[in-house]
mmCIF file of C-alpha atoms in Angstrom:
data_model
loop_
_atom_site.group_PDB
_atom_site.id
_atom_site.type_symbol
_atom_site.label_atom_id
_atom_site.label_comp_id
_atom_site.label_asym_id
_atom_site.label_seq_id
_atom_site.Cartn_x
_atom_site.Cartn_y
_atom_site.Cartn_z
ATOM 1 C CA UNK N 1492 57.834 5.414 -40.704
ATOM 2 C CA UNK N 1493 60.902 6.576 -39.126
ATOM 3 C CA UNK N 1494 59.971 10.050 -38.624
ATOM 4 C CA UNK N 1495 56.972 9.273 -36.995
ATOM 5 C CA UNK N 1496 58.766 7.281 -34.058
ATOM 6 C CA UNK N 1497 61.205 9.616 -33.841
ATOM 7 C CA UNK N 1498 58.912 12.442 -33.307
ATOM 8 C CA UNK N 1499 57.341 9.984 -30.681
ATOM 9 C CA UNK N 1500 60.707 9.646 -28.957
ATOM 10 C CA UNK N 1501 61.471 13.395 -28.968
ATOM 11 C CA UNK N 1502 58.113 13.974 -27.181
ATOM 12 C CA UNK N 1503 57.851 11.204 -24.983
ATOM 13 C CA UNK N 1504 61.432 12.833 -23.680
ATOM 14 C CA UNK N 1505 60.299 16.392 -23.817
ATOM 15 C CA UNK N 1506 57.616 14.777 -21.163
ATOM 16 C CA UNK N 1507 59.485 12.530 -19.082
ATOM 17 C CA UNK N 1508 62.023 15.899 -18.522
ATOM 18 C CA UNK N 1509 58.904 18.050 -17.742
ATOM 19 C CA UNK N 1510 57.848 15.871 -15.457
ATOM 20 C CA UNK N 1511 60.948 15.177 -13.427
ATOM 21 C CA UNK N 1512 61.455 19.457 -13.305
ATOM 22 C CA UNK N 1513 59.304 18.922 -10.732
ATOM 23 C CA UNK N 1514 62.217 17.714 -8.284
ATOM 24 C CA UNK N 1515 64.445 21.068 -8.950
ATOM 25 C CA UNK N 1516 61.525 23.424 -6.401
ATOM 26 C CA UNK N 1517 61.823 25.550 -9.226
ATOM 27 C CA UNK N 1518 58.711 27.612 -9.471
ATOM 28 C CA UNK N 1519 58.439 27.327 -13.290
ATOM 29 C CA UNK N 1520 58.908 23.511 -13.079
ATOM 30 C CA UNK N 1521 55.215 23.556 -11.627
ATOM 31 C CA UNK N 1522 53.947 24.465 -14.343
ATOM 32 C CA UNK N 1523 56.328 22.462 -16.575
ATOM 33 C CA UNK N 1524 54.408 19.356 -14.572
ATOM 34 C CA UNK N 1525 51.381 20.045 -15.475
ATOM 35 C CA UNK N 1526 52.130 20.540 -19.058
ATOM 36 C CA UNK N 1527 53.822 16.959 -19.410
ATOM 37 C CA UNK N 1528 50.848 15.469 -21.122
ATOM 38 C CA UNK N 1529 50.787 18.531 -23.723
ATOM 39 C CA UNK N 1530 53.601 16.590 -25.997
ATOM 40 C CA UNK N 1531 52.027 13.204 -25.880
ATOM 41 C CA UNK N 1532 48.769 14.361 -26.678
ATOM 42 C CA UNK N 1533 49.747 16.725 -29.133
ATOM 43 C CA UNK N 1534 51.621 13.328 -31.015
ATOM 44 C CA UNK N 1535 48.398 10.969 -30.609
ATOM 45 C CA UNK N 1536 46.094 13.647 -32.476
ATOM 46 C CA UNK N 1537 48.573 14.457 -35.233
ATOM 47 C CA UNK N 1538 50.308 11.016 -35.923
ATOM 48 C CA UNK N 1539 48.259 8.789 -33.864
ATOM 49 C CA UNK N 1540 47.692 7.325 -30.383
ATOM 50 C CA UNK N 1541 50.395 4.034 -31.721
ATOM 51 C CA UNK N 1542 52.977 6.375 -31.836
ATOM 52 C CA UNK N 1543 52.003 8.216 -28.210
ATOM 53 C CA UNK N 1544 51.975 4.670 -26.925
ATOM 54 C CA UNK N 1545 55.890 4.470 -27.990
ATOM 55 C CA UNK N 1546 57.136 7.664 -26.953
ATOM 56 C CA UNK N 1547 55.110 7.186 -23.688
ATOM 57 C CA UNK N 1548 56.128 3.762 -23.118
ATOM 58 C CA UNK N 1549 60.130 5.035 -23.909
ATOM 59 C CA UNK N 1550 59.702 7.586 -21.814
ATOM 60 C CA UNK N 1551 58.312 5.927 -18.942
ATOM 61 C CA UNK N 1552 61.858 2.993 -19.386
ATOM 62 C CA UNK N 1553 64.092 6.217 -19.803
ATOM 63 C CA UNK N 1554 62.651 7.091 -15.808
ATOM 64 C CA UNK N 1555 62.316 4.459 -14.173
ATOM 65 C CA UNK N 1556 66.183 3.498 -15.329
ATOM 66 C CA UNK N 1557 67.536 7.140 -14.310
ATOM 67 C CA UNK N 1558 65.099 7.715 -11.627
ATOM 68 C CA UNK N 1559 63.527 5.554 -10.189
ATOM 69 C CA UNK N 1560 60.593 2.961 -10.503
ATOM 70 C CA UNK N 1561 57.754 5.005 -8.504
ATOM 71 C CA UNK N 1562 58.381 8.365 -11.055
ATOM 72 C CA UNK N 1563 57.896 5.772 -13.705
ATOM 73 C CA UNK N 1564 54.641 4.142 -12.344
ATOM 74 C CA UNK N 1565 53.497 7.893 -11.915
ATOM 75 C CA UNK N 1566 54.572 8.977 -14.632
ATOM 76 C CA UNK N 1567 52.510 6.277 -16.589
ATOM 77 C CA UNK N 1568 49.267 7.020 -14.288
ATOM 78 C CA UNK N 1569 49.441 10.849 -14.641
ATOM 79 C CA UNK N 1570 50.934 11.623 -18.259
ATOM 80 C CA UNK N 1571 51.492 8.521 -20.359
ATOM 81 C CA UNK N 1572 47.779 6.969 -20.209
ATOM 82 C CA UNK N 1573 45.663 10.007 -19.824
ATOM 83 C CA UNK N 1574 47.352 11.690 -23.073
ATOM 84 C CA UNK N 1575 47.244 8.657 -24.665
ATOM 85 C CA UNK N 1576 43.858 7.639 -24.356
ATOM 86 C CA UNK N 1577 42.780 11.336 -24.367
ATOM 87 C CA UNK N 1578 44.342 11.523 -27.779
ATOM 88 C CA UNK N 1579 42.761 8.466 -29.530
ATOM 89 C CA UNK N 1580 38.831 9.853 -28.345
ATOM 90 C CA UNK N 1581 39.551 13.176 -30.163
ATOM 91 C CA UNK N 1582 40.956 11.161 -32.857
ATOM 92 C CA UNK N 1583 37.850 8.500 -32.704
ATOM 93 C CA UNK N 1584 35.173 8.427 -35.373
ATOM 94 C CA UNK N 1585 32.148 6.459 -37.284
ATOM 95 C CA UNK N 1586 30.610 6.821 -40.613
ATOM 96 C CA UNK N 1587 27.382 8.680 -39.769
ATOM 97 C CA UNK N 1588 24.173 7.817 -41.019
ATOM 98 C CA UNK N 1589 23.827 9.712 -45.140
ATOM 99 C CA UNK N 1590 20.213 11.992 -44.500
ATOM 100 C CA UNK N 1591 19.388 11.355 -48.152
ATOM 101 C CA UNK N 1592 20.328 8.669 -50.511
ATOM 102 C CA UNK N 1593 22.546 11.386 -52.667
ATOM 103 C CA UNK N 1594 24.451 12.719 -49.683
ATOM 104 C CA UNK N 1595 27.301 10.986 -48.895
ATOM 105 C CA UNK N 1596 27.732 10.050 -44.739
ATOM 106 C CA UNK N 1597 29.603 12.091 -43.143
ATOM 107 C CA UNK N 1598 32.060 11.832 -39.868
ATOM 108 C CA UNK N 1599 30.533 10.771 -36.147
ATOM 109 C CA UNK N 1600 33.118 11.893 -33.653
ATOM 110 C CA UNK N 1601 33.321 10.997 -30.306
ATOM 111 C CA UNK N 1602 31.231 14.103 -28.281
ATOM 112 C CA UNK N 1603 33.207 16.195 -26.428
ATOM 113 C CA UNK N 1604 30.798 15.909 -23.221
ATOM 114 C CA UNK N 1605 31.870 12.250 -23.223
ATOM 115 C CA UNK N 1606 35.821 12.880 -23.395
ATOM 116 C CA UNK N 1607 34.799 15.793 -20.561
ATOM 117 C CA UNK N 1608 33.719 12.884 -18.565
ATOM 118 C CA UNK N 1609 37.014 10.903 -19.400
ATOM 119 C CA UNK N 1610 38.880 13.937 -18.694
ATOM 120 C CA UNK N 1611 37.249 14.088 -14.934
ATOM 121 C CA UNK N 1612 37.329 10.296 -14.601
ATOM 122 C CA UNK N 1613 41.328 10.432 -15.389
ATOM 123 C CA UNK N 1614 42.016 13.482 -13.234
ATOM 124 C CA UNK N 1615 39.880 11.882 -10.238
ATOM 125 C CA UNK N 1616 41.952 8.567 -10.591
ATOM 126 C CA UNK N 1617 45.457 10.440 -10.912
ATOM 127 C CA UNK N 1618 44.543 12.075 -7.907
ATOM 128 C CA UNK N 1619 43.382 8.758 -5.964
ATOM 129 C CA UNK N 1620 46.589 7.409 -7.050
ATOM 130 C CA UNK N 1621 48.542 10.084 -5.267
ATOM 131 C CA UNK N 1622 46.732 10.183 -2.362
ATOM 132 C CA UNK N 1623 47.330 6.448 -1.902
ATOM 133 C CA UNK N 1624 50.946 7.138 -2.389
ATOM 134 C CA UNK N 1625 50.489 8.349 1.682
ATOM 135 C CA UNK N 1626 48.468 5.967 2.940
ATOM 136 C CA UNK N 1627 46.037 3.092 2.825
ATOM 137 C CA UNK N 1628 43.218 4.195 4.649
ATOM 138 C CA UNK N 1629 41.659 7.851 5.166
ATOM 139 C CA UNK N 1630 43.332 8.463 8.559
ATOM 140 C CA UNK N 1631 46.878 7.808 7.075
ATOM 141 C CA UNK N 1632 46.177 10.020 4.650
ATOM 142 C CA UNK N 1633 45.277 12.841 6.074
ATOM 143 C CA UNK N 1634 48.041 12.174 9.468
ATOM 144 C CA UNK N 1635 50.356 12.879 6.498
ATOM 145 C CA UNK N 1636 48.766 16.156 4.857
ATOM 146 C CA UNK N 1637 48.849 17.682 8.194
ATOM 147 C CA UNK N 1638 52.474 16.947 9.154
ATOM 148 C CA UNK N 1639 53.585 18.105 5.673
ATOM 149 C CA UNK N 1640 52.067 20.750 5.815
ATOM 150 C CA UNK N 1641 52.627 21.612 8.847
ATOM 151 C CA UNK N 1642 56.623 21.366 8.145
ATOM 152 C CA UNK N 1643 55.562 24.035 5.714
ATOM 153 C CA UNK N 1644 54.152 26.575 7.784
ATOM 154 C CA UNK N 1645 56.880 25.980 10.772
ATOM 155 C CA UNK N 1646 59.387 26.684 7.725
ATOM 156 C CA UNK N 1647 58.230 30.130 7.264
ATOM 157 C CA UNK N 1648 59.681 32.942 9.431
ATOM 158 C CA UNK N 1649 56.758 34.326 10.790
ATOM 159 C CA UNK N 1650 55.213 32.856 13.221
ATOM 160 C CA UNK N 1651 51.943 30.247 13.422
ATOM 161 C CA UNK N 1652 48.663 32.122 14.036
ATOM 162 C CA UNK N 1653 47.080 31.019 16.955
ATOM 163 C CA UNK N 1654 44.287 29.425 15.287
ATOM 164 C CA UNK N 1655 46.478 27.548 12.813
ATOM 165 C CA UNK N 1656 45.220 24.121 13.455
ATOM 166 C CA UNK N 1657 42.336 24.949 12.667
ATOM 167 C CA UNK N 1658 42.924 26.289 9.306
ATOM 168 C CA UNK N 1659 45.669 23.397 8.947
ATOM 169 C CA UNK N 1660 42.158 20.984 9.116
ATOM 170 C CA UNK N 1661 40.255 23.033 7.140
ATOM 171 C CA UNK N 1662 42.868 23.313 4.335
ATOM 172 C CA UNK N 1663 43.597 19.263 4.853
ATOM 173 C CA UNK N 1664 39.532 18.827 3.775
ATOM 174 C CA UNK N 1665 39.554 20.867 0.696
ATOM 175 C CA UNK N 1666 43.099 19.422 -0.659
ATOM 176 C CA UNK N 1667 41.790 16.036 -2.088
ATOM 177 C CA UNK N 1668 38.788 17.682 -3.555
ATOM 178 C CA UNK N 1669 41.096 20.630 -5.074
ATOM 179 C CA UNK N 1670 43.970 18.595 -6.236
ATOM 180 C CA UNK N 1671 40.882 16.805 -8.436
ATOM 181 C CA UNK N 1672 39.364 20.130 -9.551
ATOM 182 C CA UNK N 1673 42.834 21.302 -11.030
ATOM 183 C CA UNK N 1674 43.368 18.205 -12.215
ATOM 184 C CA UNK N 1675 40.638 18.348 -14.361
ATOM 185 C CA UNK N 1676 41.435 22.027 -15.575
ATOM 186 C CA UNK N 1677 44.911 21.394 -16.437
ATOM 187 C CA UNK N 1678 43.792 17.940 -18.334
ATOM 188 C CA UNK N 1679 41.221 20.300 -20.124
ATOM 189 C CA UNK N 1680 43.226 22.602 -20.646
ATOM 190 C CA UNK N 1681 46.727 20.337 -22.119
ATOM 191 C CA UNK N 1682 43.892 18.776 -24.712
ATOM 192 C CA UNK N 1683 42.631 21.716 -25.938
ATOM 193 C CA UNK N 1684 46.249 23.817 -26.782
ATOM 194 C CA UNK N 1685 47.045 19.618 -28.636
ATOM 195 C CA UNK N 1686 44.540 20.302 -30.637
ATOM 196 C CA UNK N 1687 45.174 24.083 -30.933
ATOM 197 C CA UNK N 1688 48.796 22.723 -32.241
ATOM 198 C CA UNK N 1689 47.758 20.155 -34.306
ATOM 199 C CA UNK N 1690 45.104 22.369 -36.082
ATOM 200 C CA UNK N 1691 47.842 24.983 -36.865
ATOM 201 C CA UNK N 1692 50.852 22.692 -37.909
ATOM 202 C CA UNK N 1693 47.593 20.822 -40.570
ATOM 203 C CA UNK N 1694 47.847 17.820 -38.655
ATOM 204 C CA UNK N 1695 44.231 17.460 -37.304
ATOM 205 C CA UNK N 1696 42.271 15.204 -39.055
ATOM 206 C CA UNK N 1697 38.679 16.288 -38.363
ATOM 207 C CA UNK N 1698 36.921 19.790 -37.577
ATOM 208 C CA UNK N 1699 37.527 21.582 -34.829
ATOM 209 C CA UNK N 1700 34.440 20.729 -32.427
ATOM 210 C CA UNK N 1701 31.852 23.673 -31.431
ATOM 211 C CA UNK N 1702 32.358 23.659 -27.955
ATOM 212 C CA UNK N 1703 30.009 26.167 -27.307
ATOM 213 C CA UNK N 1704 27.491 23.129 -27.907
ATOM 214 C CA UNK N 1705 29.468 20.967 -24.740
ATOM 215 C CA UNK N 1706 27.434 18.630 -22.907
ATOM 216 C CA UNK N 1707 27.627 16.103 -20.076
ATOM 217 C CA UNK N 1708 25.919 12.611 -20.666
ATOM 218 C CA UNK N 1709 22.553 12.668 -18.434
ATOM 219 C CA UNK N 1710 23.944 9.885 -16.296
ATOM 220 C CA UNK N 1711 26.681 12.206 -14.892
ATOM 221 C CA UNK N 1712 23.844 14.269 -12.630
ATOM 222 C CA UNK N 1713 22.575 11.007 -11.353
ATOM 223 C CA UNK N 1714 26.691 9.815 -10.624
ATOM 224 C CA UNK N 1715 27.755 13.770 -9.050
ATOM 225 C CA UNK N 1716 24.427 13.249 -6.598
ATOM 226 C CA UNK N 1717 25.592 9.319 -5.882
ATOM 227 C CA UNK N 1718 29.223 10.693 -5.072
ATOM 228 C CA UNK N 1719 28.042 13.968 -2.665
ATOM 229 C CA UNK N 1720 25.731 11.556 -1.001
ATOM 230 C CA UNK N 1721 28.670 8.997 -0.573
ATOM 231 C CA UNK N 1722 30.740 11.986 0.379
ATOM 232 C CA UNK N 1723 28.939 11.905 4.122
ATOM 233 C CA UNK N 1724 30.257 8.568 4.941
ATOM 234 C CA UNK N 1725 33.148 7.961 6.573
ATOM 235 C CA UNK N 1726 37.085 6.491 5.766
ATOM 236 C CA UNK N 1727 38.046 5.853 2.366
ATOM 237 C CA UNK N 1728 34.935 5.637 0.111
ATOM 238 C CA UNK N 1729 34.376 9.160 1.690
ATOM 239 C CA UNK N 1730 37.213 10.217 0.505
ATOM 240 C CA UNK N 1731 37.057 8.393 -2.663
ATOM 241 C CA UNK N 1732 33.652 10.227 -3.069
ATOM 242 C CA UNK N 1733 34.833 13.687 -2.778
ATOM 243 C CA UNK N 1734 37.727 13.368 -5.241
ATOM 244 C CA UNK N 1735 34.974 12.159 -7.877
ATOM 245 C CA UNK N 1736 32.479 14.801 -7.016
ATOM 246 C CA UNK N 1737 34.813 17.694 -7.292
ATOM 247 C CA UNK N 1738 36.071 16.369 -10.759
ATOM 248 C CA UNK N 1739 32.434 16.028 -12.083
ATOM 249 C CA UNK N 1740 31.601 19.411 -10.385
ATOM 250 C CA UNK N 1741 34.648 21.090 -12.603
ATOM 251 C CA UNK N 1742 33.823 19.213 -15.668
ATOM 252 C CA UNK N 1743 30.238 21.359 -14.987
ATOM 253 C CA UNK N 1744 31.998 24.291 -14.594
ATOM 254 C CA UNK N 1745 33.360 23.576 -18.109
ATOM 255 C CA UNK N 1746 29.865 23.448 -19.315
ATOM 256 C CA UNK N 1747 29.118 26.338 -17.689
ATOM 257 C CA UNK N 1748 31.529 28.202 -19.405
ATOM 258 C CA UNK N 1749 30.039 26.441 -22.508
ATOM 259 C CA UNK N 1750 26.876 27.967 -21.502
ATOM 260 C CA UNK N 1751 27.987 31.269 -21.349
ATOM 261 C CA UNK N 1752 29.127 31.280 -24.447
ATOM 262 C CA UNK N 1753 25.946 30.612 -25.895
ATOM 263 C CA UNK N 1754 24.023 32.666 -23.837
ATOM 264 C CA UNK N 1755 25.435 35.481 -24.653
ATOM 265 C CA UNK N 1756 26.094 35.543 -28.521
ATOM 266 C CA UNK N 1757 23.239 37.977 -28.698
ATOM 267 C CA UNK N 1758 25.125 40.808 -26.677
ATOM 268 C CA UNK N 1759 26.952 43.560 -28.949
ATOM 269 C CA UNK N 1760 29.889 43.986 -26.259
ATOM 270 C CA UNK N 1761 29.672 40.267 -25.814
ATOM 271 C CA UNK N 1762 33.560 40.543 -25.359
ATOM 272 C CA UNK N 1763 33.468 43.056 -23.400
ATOM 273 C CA UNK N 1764 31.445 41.139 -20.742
ATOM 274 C CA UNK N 1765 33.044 37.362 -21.196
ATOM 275 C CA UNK N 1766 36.691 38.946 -20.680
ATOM 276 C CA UNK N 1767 35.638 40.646 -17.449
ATOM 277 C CA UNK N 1768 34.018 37.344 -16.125
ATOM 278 C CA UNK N 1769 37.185 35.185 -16.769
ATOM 279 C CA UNK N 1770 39.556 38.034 -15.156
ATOM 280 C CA UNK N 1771 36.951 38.161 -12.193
ATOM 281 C CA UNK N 1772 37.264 33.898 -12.108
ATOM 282 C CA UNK N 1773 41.252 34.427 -12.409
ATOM 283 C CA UNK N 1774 41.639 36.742 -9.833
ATOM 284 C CA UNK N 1775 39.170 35.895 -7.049
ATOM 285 C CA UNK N 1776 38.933 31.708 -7.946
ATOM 286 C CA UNK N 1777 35.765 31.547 -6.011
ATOM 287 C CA UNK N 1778 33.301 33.038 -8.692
ATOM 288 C CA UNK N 1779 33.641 29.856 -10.407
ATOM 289 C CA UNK N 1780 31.252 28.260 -8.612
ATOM 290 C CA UNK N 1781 28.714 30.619 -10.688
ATOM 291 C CA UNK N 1782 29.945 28.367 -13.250
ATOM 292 C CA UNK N 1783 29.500 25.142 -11.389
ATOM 293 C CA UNK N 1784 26.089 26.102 -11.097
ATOM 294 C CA UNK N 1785 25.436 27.140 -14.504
ATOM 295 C CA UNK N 1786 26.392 23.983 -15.539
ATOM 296 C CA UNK N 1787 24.483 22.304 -13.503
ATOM 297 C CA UNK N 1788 21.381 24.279 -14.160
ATOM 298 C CA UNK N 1789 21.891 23.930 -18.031
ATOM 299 C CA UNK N 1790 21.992 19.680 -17.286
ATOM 300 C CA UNK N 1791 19.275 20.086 -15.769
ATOM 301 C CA UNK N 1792 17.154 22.793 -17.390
ATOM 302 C CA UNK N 1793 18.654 22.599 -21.202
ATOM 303 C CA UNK N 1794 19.354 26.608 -20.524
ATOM 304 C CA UNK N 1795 21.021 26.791 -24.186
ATOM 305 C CA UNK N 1796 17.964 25.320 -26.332
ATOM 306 C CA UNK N 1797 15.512 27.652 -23.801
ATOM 307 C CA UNK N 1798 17.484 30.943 -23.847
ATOM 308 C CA UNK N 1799 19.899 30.737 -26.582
ATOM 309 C CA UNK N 1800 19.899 32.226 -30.111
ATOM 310 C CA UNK N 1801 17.130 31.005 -32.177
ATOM 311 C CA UNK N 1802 18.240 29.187 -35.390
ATOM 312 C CA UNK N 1803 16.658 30.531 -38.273
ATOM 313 C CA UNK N 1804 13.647 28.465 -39.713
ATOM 314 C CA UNK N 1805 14.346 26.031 -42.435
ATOM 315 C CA UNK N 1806 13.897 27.203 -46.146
ATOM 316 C CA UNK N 1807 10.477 25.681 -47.935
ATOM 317 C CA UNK N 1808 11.387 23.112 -50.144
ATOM 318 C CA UNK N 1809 10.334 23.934 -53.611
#
């Protein structure tokens, strides 16, 4: 028992440190940031989200004492509650129903579309959260995107181009929607190496998932269309809007690379091809969108059962 919350302690504090790095402008402590949930996370799969709660709720005192009270409160919204609930749907299971009276059931864990979903839902709140941090309204908000960065570019030593308003406002409109998108990467991407951990130190307690076989619920098509078309409007439920749509849109892109996977288990130089598409994605960004859309064709179209490797036929029984 003691172990446990001591192990709890020591991550909630590895955190709460990689959080705060932020403050030091150190390049490295960027990605230190976004890492913070990876210790948390990594404690609710292997010892359980009680013991995430305690080193979350620990760490979250130890900041807001030596701090201040806003890192804490954003600490809790970004790190502390995503990693914690995060960790108890990977964690979260049912007896399944037994297909014969002699088989025993087996384990029904939570799909991994639906904690994609939760993943999105988390990153678009976080990202609310800090938006609101500026202002009330949409106009606040944005007044204070351009004047920061704006200090930003006057910082620099060569001087503004003459159009840079203009790509000042265009950078201001993708920023809420791209803060959500990463958002939802790095969330992705901090569950997957906690279960990567726990899996190699033995302390997973349930298969590792086929994520090849990723899926959305049906509802989220019907919820990305609601948020674009909500997207139009104007002031704060616009804005709202597009923070949701571009974390549903990059939870589809997460499919899409799902999709891809399956699609092309057929090809002999099937590495060959997926390592060139993600160095393509990693140095140009934009081809992700291919992605988005593969996704999005795949909810829509069911791409994997259509085009994907056939499953052999069943044996006769005797």
């Amino acid at each position: 028992m003691i172990a446990p919350i001591l192990i709890a302690l020591a991550a909630g504090a590895a955190a709460a440190v990689m959080f705060a790095s932020i403050v030091s402008g150190v390049l490295i402590s960027l990605a230190l940031f976004y890492l913070a949930p990876l210790p948390l996370m990594v404690t609710a799969i292997a010892w359980g989200p009680l013991y995430a709660s305690i080193g979350g709720i620990a760490a979250a005192i130890g900041l807001g004492l030596l701090v201040s009270f806003p890192y804490c409160i954003a600490f809790v919204v970004a790190v502390a509650l995503p990693a914690w609930w995060l960790g108890h749907l990977v964690m979260l299971g049912r007896p399944a129903e037994a297909t014969s009276p002699d088989a025993p059931g087996a384990i029904e864990w939570y799909p991994i579309g639906r904690i994609l979903l939760w993943i999105s839902a988390l990153a678009a709140l976080t990202t609310l959260a800090a938006l609101l941090t500026l202002g009330t309204d949409a106009d606040t908000i944005t007044g204070t995107l351009r004047r920061a960065l704006a200090r930003i570019l006057n910082a620099a030593d060569s001087p503004l181009p003459p159009d840079a308003d203009r790509w000042i406002d265009a950078l201001i409109r993708i920023a809420p929607g791209g803060a959500a998108m990463f958002a939802t990467l790095t969330l992705s991407l901090n569950l997957w190496l906690a279960g990567k951990i726990s899996a190699t130190s033995g302390r997973l307690r349930r298969p590792w998932p086929d994520l090849r076989a990723t899926a959305l619920p049906p509802m989220t098509l019907v919820a990305l269309l609601v948020a674009i078309g909500f997207a139009f409007s104007s002031g704060l439920p616009a804005l709202m809007a597009v923070i949701i749509a571009a974390a549903l849109l990059m939870a589809y892109a997460l499919t899409g690379f799902a999709v891809l996977h399956t699609l092309t288990l057929a090809l002999r130089s099937r590495a060959l091809w997926l390592g060139s598409i993600y160095v393509v994605i990693v140095l140009f960004i934009w081809p992700v969108l291919a992605m988005v859309v593969l996704g999005l064709a795949d909810a829509a179209f069911d791409l994997r059962h259509r085009f994907g490797p056939r499953q052999p036929p069943p044996l006769p029984v005797p």
